[in-house]
PDB file of C-alpha atoms in Angstrom:
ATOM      1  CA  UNK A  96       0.000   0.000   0.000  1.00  0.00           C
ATOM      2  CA  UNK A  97       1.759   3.704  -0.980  1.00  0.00           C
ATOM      3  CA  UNK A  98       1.654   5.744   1.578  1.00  0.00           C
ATOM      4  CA  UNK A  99       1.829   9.804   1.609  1.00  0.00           C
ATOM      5  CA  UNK A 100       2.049  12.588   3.585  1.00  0.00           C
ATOM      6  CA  UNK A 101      -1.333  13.766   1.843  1.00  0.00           C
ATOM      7  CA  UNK A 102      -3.220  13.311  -1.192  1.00  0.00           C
ATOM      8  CA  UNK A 103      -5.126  15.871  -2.669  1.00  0.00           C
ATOM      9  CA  UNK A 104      -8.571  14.591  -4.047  1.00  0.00           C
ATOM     10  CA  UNK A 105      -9.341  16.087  -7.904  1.00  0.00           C
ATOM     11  CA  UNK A 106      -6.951  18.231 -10.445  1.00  0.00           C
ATOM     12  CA  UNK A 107      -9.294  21.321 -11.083  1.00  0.00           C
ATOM     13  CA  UNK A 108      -8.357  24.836 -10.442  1.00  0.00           C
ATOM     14  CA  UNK A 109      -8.318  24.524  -6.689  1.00  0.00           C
ATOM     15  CA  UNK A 110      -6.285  20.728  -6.800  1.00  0.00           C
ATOM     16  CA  UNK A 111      -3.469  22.360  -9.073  1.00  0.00           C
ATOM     17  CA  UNK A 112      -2.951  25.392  -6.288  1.00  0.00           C
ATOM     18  CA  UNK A 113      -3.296  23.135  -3.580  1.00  0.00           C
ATOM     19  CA  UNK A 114       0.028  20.938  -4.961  1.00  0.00           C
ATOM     20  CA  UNK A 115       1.482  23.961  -6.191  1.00  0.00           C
ATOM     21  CA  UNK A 116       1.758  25.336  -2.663  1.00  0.00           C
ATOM     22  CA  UNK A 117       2.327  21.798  -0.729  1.00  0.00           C
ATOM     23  CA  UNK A 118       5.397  22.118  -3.064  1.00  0.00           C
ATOM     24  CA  UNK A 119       6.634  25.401  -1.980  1.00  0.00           C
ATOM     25  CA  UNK A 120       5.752  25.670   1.408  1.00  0.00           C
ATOM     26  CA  UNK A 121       6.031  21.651   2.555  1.00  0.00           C
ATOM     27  CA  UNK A 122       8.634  20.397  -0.213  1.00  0.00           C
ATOM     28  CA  UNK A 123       9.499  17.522   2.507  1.00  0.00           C
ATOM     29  CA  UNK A 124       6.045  16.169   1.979  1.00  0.00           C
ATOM     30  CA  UNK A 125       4.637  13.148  -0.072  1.00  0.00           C
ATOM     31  CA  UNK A 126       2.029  13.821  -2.069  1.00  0.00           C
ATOM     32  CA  UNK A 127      -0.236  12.805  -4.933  1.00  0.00           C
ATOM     33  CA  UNK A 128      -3.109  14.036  -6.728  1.00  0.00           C
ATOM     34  CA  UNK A 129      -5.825  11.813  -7.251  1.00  0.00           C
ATOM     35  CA  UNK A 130      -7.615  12.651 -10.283  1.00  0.00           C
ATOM     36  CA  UNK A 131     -10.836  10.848 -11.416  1.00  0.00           C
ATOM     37  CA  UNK A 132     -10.892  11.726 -15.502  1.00  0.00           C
ATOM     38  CA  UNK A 133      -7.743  11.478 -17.771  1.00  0.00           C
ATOM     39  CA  UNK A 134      -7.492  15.208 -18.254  1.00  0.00           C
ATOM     40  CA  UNK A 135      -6.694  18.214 -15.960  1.00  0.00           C
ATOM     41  CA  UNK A 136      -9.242  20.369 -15.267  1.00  0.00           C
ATOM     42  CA  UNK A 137     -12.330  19.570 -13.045  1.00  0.00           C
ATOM     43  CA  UNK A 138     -15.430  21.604 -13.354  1.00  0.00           C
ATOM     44  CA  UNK A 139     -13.728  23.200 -16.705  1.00  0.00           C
ATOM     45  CA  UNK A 140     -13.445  19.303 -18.239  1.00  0.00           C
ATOM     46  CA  UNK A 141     -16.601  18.132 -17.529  1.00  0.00           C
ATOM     47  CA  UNK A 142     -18.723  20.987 -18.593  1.00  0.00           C
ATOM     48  CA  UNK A 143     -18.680  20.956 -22.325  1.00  0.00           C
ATOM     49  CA  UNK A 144     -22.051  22.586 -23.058  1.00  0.00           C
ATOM     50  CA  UNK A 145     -22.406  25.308 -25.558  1.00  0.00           C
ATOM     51  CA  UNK A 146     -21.244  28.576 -24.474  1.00  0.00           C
ATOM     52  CA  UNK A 147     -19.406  27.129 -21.651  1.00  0.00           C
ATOM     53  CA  UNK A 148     -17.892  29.954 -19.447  1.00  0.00           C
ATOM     54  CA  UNK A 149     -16.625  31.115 -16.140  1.00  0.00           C
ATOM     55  CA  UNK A 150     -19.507  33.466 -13.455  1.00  0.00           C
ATOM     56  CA  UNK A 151     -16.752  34.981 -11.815  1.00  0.00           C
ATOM     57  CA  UNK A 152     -14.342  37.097 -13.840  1.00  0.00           C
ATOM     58  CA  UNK A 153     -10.627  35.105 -13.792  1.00  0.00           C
ATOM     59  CA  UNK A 154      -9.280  37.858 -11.905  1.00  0.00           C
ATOM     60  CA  UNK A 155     -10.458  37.285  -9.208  1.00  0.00           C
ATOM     61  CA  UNK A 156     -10.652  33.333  -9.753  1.00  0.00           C
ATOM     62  CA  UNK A 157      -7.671  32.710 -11.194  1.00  0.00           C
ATOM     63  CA  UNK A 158      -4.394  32.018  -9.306  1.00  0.00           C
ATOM     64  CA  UNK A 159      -2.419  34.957  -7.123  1.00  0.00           C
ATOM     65  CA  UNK A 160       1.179  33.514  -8.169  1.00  0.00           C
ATOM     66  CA  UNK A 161      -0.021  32.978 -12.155  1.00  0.00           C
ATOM     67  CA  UNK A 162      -2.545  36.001 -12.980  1.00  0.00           C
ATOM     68  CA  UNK A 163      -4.906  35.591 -15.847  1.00  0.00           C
ATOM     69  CA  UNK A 164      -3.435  37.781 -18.110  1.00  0.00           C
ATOM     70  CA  UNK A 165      -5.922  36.766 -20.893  1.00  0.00           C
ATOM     71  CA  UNK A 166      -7.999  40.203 -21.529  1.00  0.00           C
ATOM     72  CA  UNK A 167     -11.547  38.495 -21.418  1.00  0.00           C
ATOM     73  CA  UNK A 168     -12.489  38.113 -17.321  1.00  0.00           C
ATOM     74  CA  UNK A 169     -15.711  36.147 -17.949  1.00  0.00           C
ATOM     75  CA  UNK A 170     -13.730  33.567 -20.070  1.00  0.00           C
ATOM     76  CA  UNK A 171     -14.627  30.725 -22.105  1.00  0.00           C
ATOM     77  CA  UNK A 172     -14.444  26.998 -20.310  1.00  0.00           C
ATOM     78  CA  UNK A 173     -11.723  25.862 -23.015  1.00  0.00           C
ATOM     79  CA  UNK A 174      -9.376  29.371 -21.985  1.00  0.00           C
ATOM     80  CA  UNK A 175      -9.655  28.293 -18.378  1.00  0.00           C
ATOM     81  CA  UNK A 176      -8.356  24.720 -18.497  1.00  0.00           C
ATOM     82  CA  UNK A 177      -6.025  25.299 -20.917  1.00  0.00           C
ATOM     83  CA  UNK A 178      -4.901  28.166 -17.994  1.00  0.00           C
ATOM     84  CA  UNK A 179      -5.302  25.222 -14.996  1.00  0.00           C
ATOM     85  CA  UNK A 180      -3.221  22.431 -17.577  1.00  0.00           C
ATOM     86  CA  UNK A 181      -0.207  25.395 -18.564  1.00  0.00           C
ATOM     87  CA  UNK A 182       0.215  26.430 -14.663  1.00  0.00           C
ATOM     88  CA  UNK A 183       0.561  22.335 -13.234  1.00  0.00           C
ATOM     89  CA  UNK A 184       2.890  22.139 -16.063  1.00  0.00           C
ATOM     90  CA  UNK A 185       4.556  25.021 -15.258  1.00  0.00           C
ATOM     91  CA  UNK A 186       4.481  24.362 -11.269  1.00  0.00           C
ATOM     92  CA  UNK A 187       5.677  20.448 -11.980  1.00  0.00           C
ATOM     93  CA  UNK A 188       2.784  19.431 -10.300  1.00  0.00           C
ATOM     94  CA  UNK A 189       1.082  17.076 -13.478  1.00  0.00           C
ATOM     95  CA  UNK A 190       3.577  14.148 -12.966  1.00  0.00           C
ATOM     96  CA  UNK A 191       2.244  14.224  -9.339  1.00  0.00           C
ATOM     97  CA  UNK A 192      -1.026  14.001 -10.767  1.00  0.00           C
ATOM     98  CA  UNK A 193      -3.157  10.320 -11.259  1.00  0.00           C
ATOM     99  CA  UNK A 194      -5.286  10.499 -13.782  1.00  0.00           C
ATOM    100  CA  UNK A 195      -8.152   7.646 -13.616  1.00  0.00           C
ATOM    101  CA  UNK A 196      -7.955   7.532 -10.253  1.00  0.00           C
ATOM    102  CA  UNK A 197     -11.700   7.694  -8.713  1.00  0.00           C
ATOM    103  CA  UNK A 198     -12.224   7.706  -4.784  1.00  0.00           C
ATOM    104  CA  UNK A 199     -14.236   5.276  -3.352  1.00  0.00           C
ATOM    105  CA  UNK A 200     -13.816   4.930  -0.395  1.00  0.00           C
ATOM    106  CA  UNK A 201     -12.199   7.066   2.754  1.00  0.00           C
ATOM    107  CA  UNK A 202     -11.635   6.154   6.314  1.00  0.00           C
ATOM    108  CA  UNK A 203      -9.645   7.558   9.298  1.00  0.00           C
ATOM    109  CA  UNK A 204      -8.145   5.035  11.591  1.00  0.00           C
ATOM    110  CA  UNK A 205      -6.848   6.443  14.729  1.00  0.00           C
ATOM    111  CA  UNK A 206      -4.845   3.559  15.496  1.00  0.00           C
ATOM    112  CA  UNK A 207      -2.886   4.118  12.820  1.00  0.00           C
ATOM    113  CA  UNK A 208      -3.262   8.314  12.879  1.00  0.00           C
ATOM    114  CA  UNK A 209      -4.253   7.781   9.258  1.00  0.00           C
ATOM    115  CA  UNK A 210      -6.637   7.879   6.235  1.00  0.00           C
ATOM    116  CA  UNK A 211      -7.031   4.632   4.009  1.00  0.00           C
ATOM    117  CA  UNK A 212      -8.296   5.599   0.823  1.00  0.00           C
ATOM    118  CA  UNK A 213      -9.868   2.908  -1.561  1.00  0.00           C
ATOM    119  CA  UNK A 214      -9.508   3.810  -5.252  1.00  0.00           C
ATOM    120  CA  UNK A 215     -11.001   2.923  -8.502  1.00  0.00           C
ATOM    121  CA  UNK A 216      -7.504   3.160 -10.987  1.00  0.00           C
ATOM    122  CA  UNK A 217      -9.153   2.352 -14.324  1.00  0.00           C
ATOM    123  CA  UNK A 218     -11.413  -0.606 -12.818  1.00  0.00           C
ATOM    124  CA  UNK A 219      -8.580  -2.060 -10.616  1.00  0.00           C
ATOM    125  CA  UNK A 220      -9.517  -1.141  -6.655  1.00  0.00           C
ATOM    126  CA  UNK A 221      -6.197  -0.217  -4.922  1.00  0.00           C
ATOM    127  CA  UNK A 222      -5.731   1.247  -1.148  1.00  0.00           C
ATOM    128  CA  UNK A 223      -3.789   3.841  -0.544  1.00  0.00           C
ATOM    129  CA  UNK A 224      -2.647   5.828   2.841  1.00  0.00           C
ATOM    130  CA  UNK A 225      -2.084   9.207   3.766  1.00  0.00           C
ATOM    131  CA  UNK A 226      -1.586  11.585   7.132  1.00  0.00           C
ATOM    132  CA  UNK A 227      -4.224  14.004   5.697  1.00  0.00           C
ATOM    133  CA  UNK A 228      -6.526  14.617   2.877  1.00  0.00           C
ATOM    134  CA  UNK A 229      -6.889  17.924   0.853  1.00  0.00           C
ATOM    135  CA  UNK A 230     -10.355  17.266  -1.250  1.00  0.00           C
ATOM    136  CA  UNK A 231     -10.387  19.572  -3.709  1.00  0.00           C
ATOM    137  CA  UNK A 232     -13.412  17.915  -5.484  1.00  0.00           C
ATOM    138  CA  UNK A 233     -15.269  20.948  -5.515  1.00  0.00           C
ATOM    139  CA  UNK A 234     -19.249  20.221  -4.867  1.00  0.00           C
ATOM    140  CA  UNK A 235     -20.351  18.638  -8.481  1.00  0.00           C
ATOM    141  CA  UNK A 236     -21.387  14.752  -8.749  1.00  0.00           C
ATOM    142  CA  UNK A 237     -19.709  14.674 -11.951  1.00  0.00           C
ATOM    143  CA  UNK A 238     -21.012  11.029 -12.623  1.00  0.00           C
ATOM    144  CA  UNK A 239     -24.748  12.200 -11.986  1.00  0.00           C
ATOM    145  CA  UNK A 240     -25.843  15.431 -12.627  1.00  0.00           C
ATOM    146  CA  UNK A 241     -28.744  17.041 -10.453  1.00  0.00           C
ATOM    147  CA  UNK A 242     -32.076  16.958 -11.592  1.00  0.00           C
ATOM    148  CA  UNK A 243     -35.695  17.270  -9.967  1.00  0.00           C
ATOM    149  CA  UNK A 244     -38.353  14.973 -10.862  1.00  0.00           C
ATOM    150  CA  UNK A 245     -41.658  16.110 -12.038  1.00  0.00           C
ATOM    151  CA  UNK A 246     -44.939  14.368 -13.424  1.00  0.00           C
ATOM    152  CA  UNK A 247     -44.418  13.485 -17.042  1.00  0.00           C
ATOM    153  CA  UNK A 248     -40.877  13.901 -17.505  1.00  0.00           C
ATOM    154  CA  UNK A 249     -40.025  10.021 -18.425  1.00  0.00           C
ATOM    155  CA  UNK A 250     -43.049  10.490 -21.239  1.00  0.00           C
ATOM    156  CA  UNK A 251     -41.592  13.268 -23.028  1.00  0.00           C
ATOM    157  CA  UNK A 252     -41.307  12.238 -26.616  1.00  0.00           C
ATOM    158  CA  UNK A 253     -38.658  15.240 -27.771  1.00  0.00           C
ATOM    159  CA  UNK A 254     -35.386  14.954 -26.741  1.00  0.00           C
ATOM    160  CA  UNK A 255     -34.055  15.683 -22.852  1.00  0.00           C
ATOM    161  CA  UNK A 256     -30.434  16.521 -22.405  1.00  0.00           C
ATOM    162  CA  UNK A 257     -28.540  17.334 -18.895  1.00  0.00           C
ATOM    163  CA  UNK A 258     -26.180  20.522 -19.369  1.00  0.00           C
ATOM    164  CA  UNK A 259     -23.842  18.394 -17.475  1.00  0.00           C
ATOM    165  CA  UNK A 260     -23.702  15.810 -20.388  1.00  0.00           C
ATOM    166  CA  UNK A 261     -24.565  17.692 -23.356  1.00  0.00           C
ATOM    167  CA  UNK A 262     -23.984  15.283 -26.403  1.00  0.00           C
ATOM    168  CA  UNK A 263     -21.035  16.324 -28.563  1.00  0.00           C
ATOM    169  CA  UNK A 264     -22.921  15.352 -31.811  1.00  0.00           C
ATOM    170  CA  UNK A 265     -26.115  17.432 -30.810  1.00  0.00           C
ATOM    171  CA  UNK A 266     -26.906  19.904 -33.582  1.00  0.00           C
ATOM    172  CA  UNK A 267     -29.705  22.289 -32.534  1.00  0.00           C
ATOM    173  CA  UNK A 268     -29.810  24.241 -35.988  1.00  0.00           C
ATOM    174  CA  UNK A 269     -33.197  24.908 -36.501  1.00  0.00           C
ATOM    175  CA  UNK A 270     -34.942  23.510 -33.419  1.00  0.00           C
ATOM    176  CA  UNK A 271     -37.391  24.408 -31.191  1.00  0.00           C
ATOM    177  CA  UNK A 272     -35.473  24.240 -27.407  1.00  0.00           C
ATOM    178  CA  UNK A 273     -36.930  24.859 -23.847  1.00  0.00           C
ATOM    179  CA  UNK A 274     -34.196  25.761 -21.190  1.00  0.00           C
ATOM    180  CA  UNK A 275     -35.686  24.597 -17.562  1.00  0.00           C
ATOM    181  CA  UNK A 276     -33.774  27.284 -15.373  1.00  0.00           C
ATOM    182  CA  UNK A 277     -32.820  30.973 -15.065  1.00  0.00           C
ATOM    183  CA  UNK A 278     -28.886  30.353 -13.294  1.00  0.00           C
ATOM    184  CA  UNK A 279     -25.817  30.868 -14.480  1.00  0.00           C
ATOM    185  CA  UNK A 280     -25.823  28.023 -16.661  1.00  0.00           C
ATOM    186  CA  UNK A 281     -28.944  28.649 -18.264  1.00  0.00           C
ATOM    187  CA  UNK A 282     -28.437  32.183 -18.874  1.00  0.00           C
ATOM    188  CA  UNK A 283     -25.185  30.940 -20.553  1.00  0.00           C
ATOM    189  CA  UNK A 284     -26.777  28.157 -22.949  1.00  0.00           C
ATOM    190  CA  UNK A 285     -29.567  30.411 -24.114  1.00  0.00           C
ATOM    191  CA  UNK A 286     -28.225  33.246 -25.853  1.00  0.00           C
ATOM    192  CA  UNK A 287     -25.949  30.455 -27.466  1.00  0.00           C
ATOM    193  CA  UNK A 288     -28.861  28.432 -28.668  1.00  0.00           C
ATOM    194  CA  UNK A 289     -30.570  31.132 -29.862  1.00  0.00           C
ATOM    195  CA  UNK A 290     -27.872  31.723 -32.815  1.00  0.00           C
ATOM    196  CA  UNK A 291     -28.685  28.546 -34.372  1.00  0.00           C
ATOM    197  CA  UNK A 292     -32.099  27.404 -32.985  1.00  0.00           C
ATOM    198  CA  UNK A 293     -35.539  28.287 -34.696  1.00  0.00           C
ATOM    199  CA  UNK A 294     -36.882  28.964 -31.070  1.00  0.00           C
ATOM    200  CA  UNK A 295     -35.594  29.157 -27.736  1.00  0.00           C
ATOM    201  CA  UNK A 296     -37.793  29.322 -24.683  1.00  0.00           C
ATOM    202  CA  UNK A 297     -36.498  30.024 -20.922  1.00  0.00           C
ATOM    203  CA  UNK A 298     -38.538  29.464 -18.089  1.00  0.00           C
ATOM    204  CA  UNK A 299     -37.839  29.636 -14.778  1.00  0.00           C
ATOM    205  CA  UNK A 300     -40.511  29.267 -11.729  1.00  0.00           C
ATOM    206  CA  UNK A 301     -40.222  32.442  -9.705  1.00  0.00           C
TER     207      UNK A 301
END
């Protein structure tokens, strides 16, 4: 079983500054990062709707030793984790980085004054230890996107797609869309869909 000083959980934008300062500030440490998809990135690889962009402006999101220096603050998802991939590579951190590598399981032994992780590696299950855990897995299920149920929804005969796991091949040229939802993602799709689409329809309950 490997054992660490810590592992960091998910190699998003927080993950990446997380091992960039572990390796300034602690460079005694062990540590890995423990990555669930085969690309950097977190919340800006697994969103890959149309129109996909940041809520915050990157100056204020992005890192304080790496500023975004791109001049578009509300920038596009593809901008940002291009920005998270060039700073690990930059910082060394991506060959500290495990890509496949899905948490299953976590638990604290106090016998032992440590954490024994169970992890999915590309279908294998593997344990592995650490002194403390950094999760930087932000607050997305990114294997199951949220979404209410309401009367009906199963009998819809048009076609239902989760922003979260927007089909690559969809093209909406000249159809007739309803986007369920007035946040940031929704106010994001629908201007977007509106280029191409013969109607688009927002509603939102309040």
């Amino acid at each position: 079983m490997e054992q660490f000083d810590v592992l960091i959980i998910g190699a998003g934008l927080s993950g990446v500054a997380a091992a960039r300062y572990l390796k300034r500030k602690c460079p005694g440490k062990t540590f890995a990062l423990l990555e669930s998809k085969a690309r950097i990135g977190g919340t800006w690889e697994l969103f890959q709707y149309p129109g996909i962009r940041s809520d915050s402006d990157m100056h204020t999101m992005g890192y304080a030793f790496r500023p975004w220096r791109n001049p578009k603050s509300i920038a596009d998802g593809a901008s940002i984790r291009a920005y998270i991939e060039e700073t690990a590579d930059e910082e060394a951190v991506t060959p500290l980085i495990r890509f496949n590598h899905k948490v299953i399981d976590a638990r604290w032994l106090s016998e032992d004054g440590a954490w024994t992780l169970t992890v999915d590696a590309g279908g294998e299950r593997q344990q592995m230890r650490a002194n403390f855990i950094f999760s930087c897995a932000g607050y997305y299920r990114h294997d199951a996107g949220y979404l209410p149920k309401w009367d009906g929804y199963e009998d819809y005969k048009g076609k239902l797609i989760h922003p979260q796991f927007w089909p690559q091949d969809f093209d909406h040229t000249g159809k007739r869309i309803i986007v369920i939802g007035s946040g940031a993602t929704a106010v994001t799709l629908t201007p977007v869909l509106s280029e191409k689409a013969a109607h688009v329809t927002q509603l939102q309950r309040s």
